[in-house]
Short mmCIF file of C-alpha atoms in Angstrom, two decimals:
data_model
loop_
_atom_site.label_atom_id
_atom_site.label_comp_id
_atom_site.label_asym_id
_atom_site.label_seq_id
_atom_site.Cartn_x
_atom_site.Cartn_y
_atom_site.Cartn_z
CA UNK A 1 4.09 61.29 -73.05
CA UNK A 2 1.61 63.08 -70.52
CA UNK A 3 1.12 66.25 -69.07
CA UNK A 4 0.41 66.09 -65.13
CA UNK A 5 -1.44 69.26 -64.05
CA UNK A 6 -1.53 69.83 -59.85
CA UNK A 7 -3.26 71.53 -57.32
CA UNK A 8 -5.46 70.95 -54.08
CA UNK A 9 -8.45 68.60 -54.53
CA UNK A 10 -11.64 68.35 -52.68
CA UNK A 11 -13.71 66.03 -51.55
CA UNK A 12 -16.97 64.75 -52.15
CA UNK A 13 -19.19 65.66 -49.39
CA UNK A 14 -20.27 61.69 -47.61
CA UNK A 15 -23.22 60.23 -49.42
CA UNK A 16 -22.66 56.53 -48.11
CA UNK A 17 -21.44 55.20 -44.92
CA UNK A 18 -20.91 51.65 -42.92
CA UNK A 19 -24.73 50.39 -42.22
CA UNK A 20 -26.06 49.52 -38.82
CA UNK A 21 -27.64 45.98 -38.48
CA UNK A 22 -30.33 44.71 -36.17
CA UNK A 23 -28.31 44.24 -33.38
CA UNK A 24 -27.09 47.91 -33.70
CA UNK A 25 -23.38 46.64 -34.67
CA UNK A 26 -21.84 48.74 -37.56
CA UNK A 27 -20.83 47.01 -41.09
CA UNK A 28 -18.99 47.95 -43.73
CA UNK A 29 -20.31 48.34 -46.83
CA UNK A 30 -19.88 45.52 -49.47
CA UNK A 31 -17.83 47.77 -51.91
CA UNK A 32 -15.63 49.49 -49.38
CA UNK A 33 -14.30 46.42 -48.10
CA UNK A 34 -13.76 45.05 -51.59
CA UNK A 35 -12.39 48.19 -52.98
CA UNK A 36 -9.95 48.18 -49.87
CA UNK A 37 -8.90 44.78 -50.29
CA UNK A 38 -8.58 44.84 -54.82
CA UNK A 39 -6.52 47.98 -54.16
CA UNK A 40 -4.50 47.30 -50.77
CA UNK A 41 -5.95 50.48 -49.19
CA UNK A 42 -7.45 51.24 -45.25
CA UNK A 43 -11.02 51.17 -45.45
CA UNK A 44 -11.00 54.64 -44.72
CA UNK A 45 -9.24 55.69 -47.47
CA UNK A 46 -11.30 53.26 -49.58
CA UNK A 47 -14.31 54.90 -48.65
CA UNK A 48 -12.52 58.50 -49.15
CA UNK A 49 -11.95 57.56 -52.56
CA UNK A 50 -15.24 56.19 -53.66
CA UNK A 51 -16.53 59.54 -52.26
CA UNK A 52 -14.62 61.32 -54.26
CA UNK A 53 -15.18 59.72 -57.75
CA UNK A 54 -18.61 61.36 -58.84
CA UNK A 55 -16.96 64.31 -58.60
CA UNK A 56 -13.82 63.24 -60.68
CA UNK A 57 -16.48 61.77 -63.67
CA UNK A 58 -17.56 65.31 -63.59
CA UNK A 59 -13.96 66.83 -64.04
CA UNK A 60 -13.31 64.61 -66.78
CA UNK A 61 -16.38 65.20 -68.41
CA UNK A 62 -15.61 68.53 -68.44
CA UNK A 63 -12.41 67.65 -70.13
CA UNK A 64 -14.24 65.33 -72.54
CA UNK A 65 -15.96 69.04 -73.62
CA UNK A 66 -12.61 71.42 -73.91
CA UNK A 67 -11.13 68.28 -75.81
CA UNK A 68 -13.33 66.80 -77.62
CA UNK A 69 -11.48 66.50 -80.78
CA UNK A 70 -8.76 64.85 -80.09
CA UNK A 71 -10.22 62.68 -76.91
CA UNK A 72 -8.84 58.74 -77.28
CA UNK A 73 -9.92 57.59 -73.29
CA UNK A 74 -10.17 58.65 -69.94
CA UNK A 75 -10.12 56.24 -66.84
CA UNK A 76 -9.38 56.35 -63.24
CA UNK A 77 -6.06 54.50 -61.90
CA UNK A 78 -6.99 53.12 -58.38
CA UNK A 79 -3.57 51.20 -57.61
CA UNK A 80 -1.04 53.82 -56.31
CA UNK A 81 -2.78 57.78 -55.90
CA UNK A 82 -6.31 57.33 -57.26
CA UNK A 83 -6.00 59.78 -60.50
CA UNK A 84 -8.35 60.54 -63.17
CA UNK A 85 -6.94 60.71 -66.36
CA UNK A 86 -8.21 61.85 -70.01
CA UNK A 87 -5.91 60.82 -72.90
CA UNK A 88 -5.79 62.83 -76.11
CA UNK A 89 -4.02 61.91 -79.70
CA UNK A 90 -0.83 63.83 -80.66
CA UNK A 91 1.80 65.35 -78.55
CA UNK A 92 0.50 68.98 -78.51
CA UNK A 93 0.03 70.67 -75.61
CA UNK A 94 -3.54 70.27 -74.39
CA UNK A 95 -6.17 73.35 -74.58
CA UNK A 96 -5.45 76.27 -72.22
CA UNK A 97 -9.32 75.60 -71.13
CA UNK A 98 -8.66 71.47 -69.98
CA UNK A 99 -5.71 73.08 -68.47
CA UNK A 100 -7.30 75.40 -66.46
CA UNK A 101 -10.21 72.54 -65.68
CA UNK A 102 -7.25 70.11 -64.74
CA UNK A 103 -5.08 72.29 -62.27
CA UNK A 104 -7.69 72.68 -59.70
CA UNK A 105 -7.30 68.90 -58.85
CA UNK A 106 -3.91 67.24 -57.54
CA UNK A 107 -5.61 63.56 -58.70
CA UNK A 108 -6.20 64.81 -62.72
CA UNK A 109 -3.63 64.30 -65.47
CA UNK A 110 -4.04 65.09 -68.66
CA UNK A 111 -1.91 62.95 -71.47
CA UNK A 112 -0.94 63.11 -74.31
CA UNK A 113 0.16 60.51 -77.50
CA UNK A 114 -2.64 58.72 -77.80
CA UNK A 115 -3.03 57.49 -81.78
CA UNK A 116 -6.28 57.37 -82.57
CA UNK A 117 -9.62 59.04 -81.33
CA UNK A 118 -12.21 57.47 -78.98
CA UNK A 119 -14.63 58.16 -82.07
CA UNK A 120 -12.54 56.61 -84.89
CA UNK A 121 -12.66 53.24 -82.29
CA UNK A 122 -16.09 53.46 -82.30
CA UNK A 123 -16.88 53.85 -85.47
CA UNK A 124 -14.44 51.23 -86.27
CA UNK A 125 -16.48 48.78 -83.75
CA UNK A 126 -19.80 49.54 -85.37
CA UNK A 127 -18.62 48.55 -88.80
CA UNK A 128 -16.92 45.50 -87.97
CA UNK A 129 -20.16 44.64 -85.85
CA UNK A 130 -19.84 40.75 -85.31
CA UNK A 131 -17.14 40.43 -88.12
CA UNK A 132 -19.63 38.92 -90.89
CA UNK A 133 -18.82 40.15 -94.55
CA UNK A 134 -15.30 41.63 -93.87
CA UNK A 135 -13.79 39.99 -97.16
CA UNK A 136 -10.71 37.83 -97.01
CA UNK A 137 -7.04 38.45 -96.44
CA UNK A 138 -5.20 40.21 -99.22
CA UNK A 139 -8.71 41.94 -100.76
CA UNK A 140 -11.33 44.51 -99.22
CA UNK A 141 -14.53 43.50 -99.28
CA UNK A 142 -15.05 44.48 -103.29
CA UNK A 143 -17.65 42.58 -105.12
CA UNK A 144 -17.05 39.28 -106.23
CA UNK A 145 -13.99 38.60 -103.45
CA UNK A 146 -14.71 35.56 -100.80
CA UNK A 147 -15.92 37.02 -98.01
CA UNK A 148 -14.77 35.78 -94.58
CA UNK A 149 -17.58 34.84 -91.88
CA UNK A 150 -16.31 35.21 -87.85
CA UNK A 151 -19.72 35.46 -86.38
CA UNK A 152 -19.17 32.04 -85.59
CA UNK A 153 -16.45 32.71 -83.44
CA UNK A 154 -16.67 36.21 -81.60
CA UNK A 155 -18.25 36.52 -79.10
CA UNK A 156 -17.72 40.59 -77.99
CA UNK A 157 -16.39 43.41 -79.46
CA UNK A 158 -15.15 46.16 -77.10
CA UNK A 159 -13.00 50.01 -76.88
CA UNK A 160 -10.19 49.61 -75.06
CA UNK A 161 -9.97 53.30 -73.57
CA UNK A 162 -6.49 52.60 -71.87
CA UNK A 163 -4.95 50.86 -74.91
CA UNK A 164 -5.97 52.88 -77.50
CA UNK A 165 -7.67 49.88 -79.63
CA UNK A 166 -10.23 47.94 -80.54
CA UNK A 167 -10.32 44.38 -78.24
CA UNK A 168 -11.84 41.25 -79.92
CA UNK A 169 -12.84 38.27 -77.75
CA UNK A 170 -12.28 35.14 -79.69
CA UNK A 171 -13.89 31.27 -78.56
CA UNK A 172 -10.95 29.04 -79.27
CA UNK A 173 -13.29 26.01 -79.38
CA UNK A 174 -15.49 27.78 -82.13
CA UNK A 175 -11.97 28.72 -84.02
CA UNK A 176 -10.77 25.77 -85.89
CA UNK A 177 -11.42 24.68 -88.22
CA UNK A 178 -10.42 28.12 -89.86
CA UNK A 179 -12.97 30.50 -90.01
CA UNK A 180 -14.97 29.81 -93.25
CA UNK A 181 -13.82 31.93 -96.01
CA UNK A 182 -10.24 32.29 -94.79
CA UNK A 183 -8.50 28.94 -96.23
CA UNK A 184 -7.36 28.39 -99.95
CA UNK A 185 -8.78 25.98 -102.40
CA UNK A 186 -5.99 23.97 -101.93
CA UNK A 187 -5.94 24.03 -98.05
CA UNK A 188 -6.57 21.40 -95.19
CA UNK A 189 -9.17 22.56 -92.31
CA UNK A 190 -6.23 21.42 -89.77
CA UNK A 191 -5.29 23.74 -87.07
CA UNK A 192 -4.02 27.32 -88.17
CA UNK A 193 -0.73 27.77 -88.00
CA UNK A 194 1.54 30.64 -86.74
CA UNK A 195 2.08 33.38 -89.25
CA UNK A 196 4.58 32.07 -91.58
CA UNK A 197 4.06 28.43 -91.40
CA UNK A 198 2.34 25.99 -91.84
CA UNK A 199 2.44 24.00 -88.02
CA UNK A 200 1.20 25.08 -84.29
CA UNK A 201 4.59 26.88 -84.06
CA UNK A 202 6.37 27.90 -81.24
CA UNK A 203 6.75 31.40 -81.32
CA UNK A 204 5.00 32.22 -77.71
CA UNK A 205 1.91 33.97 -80.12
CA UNK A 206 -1.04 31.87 -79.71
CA UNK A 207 -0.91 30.57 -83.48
CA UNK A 208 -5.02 30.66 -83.63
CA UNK A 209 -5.07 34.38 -82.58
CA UNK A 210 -2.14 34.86 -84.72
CA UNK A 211 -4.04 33.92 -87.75
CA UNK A 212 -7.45 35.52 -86.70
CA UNK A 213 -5.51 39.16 -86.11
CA UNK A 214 -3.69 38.64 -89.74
CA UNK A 215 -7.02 37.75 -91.60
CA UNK A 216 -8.66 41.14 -89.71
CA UNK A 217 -5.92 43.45 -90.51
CA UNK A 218 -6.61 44.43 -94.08
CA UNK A 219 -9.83 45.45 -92.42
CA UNK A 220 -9.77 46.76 -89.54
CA UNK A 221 -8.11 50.78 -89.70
CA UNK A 222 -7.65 51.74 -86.09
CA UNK A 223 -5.37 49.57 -83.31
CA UNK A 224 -6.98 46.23 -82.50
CA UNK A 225 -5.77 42.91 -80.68
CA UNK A 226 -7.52 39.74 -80.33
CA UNK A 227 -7.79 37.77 -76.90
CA UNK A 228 -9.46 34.15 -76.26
CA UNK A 229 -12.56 35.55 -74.64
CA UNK A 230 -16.10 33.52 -72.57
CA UNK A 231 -19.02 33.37 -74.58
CA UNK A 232 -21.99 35.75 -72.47
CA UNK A 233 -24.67 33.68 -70.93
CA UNK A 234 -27.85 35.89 -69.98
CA UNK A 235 -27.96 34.87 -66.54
CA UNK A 236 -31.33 34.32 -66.09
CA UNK A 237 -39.24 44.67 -51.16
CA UNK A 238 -40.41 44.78 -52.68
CA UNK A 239 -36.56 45.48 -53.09
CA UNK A 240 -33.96 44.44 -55.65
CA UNK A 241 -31.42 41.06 -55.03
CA UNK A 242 -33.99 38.84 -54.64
CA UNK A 243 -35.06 35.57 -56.32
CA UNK A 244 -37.64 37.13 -59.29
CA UNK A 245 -38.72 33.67 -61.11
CA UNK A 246 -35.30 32.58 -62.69
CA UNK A 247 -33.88 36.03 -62.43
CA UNK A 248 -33.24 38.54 -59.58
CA UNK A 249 -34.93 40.90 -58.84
CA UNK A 250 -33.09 45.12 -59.69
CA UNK A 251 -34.49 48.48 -58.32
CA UNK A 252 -37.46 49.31 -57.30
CA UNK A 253 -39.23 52.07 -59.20
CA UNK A 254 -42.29 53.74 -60.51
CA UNK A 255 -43.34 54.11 -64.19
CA UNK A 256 -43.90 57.43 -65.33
CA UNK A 257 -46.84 56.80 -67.83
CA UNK A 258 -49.04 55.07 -65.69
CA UNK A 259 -47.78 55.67 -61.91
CA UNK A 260 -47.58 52.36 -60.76
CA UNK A 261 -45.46 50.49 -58.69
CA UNK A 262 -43.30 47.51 -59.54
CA UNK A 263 -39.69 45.48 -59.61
CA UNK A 264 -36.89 45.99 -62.86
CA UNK A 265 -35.44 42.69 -63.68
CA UNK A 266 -33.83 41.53 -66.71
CA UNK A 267 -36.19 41.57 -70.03
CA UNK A 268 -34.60 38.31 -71.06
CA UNK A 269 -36.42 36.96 -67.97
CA UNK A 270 -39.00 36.38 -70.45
CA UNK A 271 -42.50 35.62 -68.43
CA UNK A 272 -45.77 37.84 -68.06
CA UNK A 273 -45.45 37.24 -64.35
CA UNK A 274 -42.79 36.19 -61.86
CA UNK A 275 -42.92 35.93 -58.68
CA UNK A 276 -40.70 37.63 -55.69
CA UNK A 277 -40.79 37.75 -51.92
CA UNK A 278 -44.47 35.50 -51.84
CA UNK A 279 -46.08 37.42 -54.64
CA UNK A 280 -46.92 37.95 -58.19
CA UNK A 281 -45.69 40.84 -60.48
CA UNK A 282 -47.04 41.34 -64.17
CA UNK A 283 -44.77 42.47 -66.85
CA UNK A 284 -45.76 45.85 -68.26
CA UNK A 285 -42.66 47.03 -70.28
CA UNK A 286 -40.43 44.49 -71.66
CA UNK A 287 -37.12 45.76 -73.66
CA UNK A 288 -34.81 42.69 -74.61
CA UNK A 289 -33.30 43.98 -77.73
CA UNK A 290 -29.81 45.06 -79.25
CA UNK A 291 -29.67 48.30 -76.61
CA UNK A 292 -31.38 46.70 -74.11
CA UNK A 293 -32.07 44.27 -71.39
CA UNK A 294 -34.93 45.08 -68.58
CA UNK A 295 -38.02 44.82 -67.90
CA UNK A 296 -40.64 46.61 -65.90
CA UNK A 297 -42.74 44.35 -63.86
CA UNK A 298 -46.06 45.95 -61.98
CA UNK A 299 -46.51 45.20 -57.69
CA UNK A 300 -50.79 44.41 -57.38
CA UNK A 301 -52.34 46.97 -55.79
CA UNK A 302 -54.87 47.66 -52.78
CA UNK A 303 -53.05 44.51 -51.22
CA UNK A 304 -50.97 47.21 -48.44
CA UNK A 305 -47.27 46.50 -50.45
CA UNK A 306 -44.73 48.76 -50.25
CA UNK A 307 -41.75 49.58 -51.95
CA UNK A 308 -38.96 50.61 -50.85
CA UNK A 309 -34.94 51.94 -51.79
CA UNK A 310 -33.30 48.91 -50.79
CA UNK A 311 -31.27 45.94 -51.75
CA UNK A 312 -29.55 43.18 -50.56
CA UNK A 313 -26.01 44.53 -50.03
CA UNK A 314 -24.46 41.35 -48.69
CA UNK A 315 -23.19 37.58 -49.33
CA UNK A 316 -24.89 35.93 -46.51
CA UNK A 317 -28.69 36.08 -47.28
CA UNK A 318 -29.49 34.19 -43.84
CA UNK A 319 -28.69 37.96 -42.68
CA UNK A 320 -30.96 39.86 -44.86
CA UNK A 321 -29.10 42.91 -44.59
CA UNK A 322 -30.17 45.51 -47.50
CA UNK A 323 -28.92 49.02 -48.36
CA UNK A 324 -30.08 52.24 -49.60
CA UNK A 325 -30.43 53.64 -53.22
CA UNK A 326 -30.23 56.99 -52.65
CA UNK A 327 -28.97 58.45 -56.35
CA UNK A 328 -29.29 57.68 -59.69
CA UNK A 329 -25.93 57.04 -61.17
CA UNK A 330 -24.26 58.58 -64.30
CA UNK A 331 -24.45 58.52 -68.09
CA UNK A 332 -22.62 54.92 -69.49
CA UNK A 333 -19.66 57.30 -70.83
CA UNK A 334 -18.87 58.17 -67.20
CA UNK A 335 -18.68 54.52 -65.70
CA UNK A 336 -14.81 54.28 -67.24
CA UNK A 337 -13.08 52.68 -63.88
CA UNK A 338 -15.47 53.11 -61.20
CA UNK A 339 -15.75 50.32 -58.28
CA UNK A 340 -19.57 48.66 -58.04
CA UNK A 341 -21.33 45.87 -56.81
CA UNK A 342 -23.94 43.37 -58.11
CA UNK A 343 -26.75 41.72 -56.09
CA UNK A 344 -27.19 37.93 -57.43
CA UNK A 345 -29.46 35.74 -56.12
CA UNK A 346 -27.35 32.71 -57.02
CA UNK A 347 -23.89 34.41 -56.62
CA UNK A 348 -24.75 36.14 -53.88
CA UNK A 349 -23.12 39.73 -53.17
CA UNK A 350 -19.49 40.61 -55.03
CA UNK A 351 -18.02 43.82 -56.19
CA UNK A 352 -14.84 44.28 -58.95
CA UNK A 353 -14.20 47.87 -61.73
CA UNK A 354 -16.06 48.77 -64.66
CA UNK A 355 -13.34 47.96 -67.10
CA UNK A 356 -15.22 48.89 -70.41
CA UNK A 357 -18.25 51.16 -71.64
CA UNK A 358 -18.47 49.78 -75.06
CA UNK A 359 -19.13 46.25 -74.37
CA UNK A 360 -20.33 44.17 -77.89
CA UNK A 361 -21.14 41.33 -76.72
CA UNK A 362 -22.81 38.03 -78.80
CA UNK A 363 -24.35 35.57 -76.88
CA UNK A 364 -25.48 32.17 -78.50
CA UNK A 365 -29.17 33.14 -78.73
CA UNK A 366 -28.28 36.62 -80.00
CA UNK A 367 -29.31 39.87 -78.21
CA UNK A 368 -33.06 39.50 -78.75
CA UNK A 369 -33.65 35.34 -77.68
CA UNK A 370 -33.91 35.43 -81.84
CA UNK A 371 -30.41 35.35 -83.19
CA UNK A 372 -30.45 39.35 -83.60
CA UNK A 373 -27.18 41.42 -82.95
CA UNK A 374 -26.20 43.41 -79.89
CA UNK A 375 -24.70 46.84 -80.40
CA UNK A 376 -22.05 48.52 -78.43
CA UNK A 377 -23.92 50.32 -75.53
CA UNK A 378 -23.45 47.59 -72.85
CA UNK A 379 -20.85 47.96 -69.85
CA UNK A 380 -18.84 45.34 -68.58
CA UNK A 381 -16.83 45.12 -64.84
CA UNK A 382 -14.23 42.25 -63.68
CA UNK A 383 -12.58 41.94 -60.76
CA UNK A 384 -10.51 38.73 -58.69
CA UNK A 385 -13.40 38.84 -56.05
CA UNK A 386 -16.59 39.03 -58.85
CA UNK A 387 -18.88 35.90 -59.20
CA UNK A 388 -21.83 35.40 -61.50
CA UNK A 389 -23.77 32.72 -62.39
CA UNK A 390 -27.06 31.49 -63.67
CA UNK A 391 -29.92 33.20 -62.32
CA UNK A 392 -28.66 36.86 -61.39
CA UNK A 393 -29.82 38.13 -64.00
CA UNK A 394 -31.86 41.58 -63.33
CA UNK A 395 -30.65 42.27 -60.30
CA UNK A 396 -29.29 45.83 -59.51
CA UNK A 397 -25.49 46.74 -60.11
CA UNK A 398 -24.65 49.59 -57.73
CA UNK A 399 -21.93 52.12 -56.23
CA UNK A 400 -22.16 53.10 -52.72
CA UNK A 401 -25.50 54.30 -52.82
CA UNK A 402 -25.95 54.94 -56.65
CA UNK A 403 -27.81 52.93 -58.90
CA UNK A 404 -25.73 51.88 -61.89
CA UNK A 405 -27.34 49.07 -64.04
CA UNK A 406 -29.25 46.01 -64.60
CA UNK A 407 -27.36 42.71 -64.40
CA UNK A 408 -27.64 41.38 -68.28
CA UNK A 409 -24.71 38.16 -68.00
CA UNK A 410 -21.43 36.97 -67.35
CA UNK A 411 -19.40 33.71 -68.37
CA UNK A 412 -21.13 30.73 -69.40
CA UNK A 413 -21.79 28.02 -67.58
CA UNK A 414 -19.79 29.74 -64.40
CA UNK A 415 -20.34 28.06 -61.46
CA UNK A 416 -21.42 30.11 -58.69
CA UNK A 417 -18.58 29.78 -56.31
CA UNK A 418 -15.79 30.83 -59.05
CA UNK A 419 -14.30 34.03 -58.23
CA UNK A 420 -12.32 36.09 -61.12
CA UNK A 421 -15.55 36.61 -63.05
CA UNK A 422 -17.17 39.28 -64.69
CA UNK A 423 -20.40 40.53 -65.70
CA UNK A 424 -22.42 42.78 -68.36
CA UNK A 425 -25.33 45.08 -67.31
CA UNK A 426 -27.24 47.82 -68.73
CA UNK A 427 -26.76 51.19 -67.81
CA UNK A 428 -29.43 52.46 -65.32
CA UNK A 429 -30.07 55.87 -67.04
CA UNK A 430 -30.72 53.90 -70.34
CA UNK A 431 -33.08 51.21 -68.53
CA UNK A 432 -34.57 54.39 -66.82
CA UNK A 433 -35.44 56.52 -69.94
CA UNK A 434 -36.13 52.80 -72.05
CA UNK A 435 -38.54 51.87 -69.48
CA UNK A 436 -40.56 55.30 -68.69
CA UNK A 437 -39.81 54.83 -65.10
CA UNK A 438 -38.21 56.65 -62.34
CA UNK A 439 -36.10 54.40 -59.54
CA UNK A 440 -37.18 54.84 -56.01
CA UNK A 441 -34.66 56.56 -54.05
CA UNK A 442 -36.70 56.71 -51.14
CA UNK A 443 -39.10 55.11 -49.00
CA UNK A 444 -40.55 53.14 -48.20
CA UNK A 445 -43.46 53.72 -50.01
CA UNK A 446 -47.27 52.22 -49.83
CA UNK A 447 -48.25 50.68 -53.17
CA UNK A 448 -52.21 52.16 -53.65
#
C-alpha cells in the first residue's frame, strides 16, 4: 500500500552541462548519455533529471526526519516518472509533517507497509557480521551448541532498502562441501540438497541457497534472502583517472593539517610513493581499514605543479578530455539510487545507479590486506554499461559535477572489456573527514 502525495515540482537550478573540447565541438557528458540510454530517456530530459536529484535527496531527507521511527527505505525510481520515494512500516497514515514536506513535489510518494525498520536491518547486519559463530540449525547460539562457520563462503552483506531485507551474497564454489558446522555426525560432505531431501532436487530453488537460507533462519530476525554473489577484488593533474602506480589516481585536494597539495587514491594501493602523470607523490595519510579505503598522497613542491578540479570524464583516453569537480557530494545515506560515473584507468570511463548504501563486503585478504573484517559503511553501484577491472582502484566516482567516492573494487578477476559489472567505493565525505583534507573544486591551482 502507498500514499502518493502531488503538487508542482521545481527544478534544480543547472550545475553541469555538455563540455566543449579542443576543437570547440560540444559533448555530452559521460553520465547523461548513459543515464539516457539505462533509462530510455532524451538526453535532455536525462540531464533534467540528474539536475533535479540533489534536491530530491534533500526532500527525502527531510522525510527521513518527520519519520524517523518507522523509516524502512527510500530510493529514487528512474524507469517511468523519476519519483523519490520513502517507505515506512505499518499501514498508518504517514505524519501530517512528511505530508506537508511531500505535497510540494509531484515526483515524491510516500508508502506505506513496509515490515521492518531501516534500523532493525542494520542492526541485524552488524550482528550477523560475516556469519561466524551463528550456532547451527534447530539451536541459538547457547553455550555448548555447534556453532556454524560461513565466513568461508560470504562474501558481502548488504540492506536491501527496496525489499525490505537483509541480502547475503553467497560464492557457490566456496559452498560445498556444507558449510562446516551445518552437517550431522552421520552425514556425507556431498552436495546439499533441496530442503526436504536428500538429492540436487528439482524444485527451481537453487538447492545450495536453499540450504544456506534454512541454516540462517533460526538466526537471522528481520527479512533476508541469499543470492550467489562475486567475491570483491580491491582493484588495485595533477587530476584524478589517471594511472597512480597500480591504482588510479581520485580527486585532487588539499590536506587541512598541513596545507599541502596532493592526489587521493585507494589506501590499499599500498606504496610510500607512486607515481602519476611523470612524477612522484609521497603518501602522507593512509586509511585501509574496516571503514575505509584512501589514501592521501603529497604533489613535491617548488617544482611549478598545479592542481587542478578535473578528471578524465571519458572512455577514449587518446582524447584526454577531463571534467570539472565543482561540489562535494552528499552524506552515504543520501546516495540511495542516484546515477554516477567512475574514472578507471584500466576500464576506462562507465557510469550505472548506486543500488546499495550498506555494502558488507569480504574480500579474500580481508578489509585491512590482514584478514580483518569490513563493516557496513561502503556503497555499491551496478549497471548493464559498468566495467571494472584490475587497476582502477582510487580513482574518483562522480555525478555530474559532484564528487561522490573513491573507487575501492568490483568483481574478481573481471576482465576489462565485460560490461554488467559493478563496483564498491568509499563515500567522499567519509574519505574527506578520514583524510583531513578538503577536495579541490576549483582551479587550477599552483602547488608552492
Amino acid at each position: 500500500m502507498f500514499l502518493v502525495v502531488c503538487a508542482l515540482g521545481a527544478l534544480m537550478p543547472v550545475s553541469a552541462h555538455a563540455s566543449t573540447t579542443t576543437e570547440g565541438e560540444t559533448t555530452t557528458h559521460p553520465l547523461v548519455a548513459s543515464y539516457a540510454s539505462d533509462y530510455s530517456v532524451t538526453l535532455a530530459e536525462a540531464q533534467q533529471r540528474l539536475e533535479r536529484i540533489p534536491e530530491l535527496q534533500e526532500i527525502v531527507e527531510a522525510l527521513h526526519a518527520a519519520e524517523s521511527e518507522r523509516l524502512a527505505g527510500w530510493g529514487i525510481d528512474h524507469r517511468g516518472p523519476m519519483t523519490a520515494w520513502v517507505w515506512l512500516t505499518g499501514t498508518e497514515p504517514p505524519t501530517s509533517v512528511a505530508v506537508a514536506i511531500a505535497a510540494a513535489h509531484d515526483d515524491v510518494q510516500i508508502r506505506t507497509g513496509a515490515a521492518v525498520t531501516f534500523t532493525a536491518l542494520a542492526a541485524a547486519q552488524d550482528k550477523f557480521g560475516n556469519g561466524v559463530g551463528i550456532g547451527a540449525v534447530g539451536n541459538t547460539g547457547a553455550a555448548g551448541s555447534i556453532q556454524v562457520d560461513l565466513s568461508g563462503i560470504i562474501v558481502h552483506t548488504a540492506v536491501d532498502l527496496r525489499a525490505n531485507a537483509l541480502e547475503i551474497g553467497i560464492d557457490m564454489a566456496a559452498a560445498a562441501p556444507r558449510p562446516s558446522g551445518a552437517l550431522d555426525s552421520g552425514e556425507s560432505d556431498g552436495p546439499i540438497g533441496s530442503l526436504g531431501s536428500s538429492d540436487d532436487g528439482d524444485s527451481g530453488e537453487d538447492p545450495t541457497l536453499a540450504r544456506i537460507a534454512d541454516i540462517l533462519n533460526p538466526h537471522i530476525k528481520v527479512p533476508f534472502y541469499v543470492i550467489e554473489a562475486e567475491v570483491l577484488e580491491d582493484q588495485t593533474a595533477f587530476e584524478g583517472g589517471r594511472r597512480m602506480g597500480g591504482c588510479t589516481s581520485g580527486f585532487a585536494a588539499r590536506h587541512r593539517g598541513t596545507a599541502r597539495y596532493g592526489m587521493i587514491t585507494a589506501g590499499h594501493c599500498d606504496r610510500t610513493t607512486l607515481s602519476t602523470q611523470g612524477v612522484t607523490l609521497t603518501r602522507a595519510v593512509q586509511m585501509y581499514n574496516s571503514t575505509m579505503d584512501a589514501a592521501f598522497f603529497t604533489i613535491p613542491q617548488g617544482q611549478g605543479h598545479q592542481v587542478t578540479n578535473q578528471i578524465v570524464c571519458v572512455s577514449d583516453y587518446a582524447t584526454q578530455d577531463t571534467c570539472g569537480i565543482r561540489s562535494v557530494g552528499p552524506s552515504r545515506l543520501r546516495m540511495m539510487n542516484v546515477p554516477v560515473c567512475h574514472s578507471g584507468y584500466n576500464s576506462g570511463v562507465t557510469c550505472g545507479t548506486v543500488d546499495n548504501i550498506r555494502y558488507q563486503p569480504s574480500p579474500e585478504d580481508g578489509c585491512d590486506g590482514h584478514g580483518g573484517n569490513c563493516n557496513a559503511v561502503f556503497v555499491r553501484a551496478t549497471g548493464p554499461q559498468m566495467r571494472a577491472c584490475k587497476g582502477d582502484s582510487g580513482g574518483p566516482v562522480y555525478s555530474l559535477s559532484a564528487a561522490y567516492g573513491i573507487h575501492k573494487g568490483g568483481p574478481k578477476n573481471n576482465p576489462c572489456t565485460a560490461l554488467n559489472s559493478w563496483i564498491s567505493f568509499s563515500a567522499i565525505r567519509d574519505v574527506r573527514d578520514d583524510l583531513n583534507v578538503s577536495i579541490i573544486t576549483y582551479g587550477p591551482i599552483n602547488v608552492p
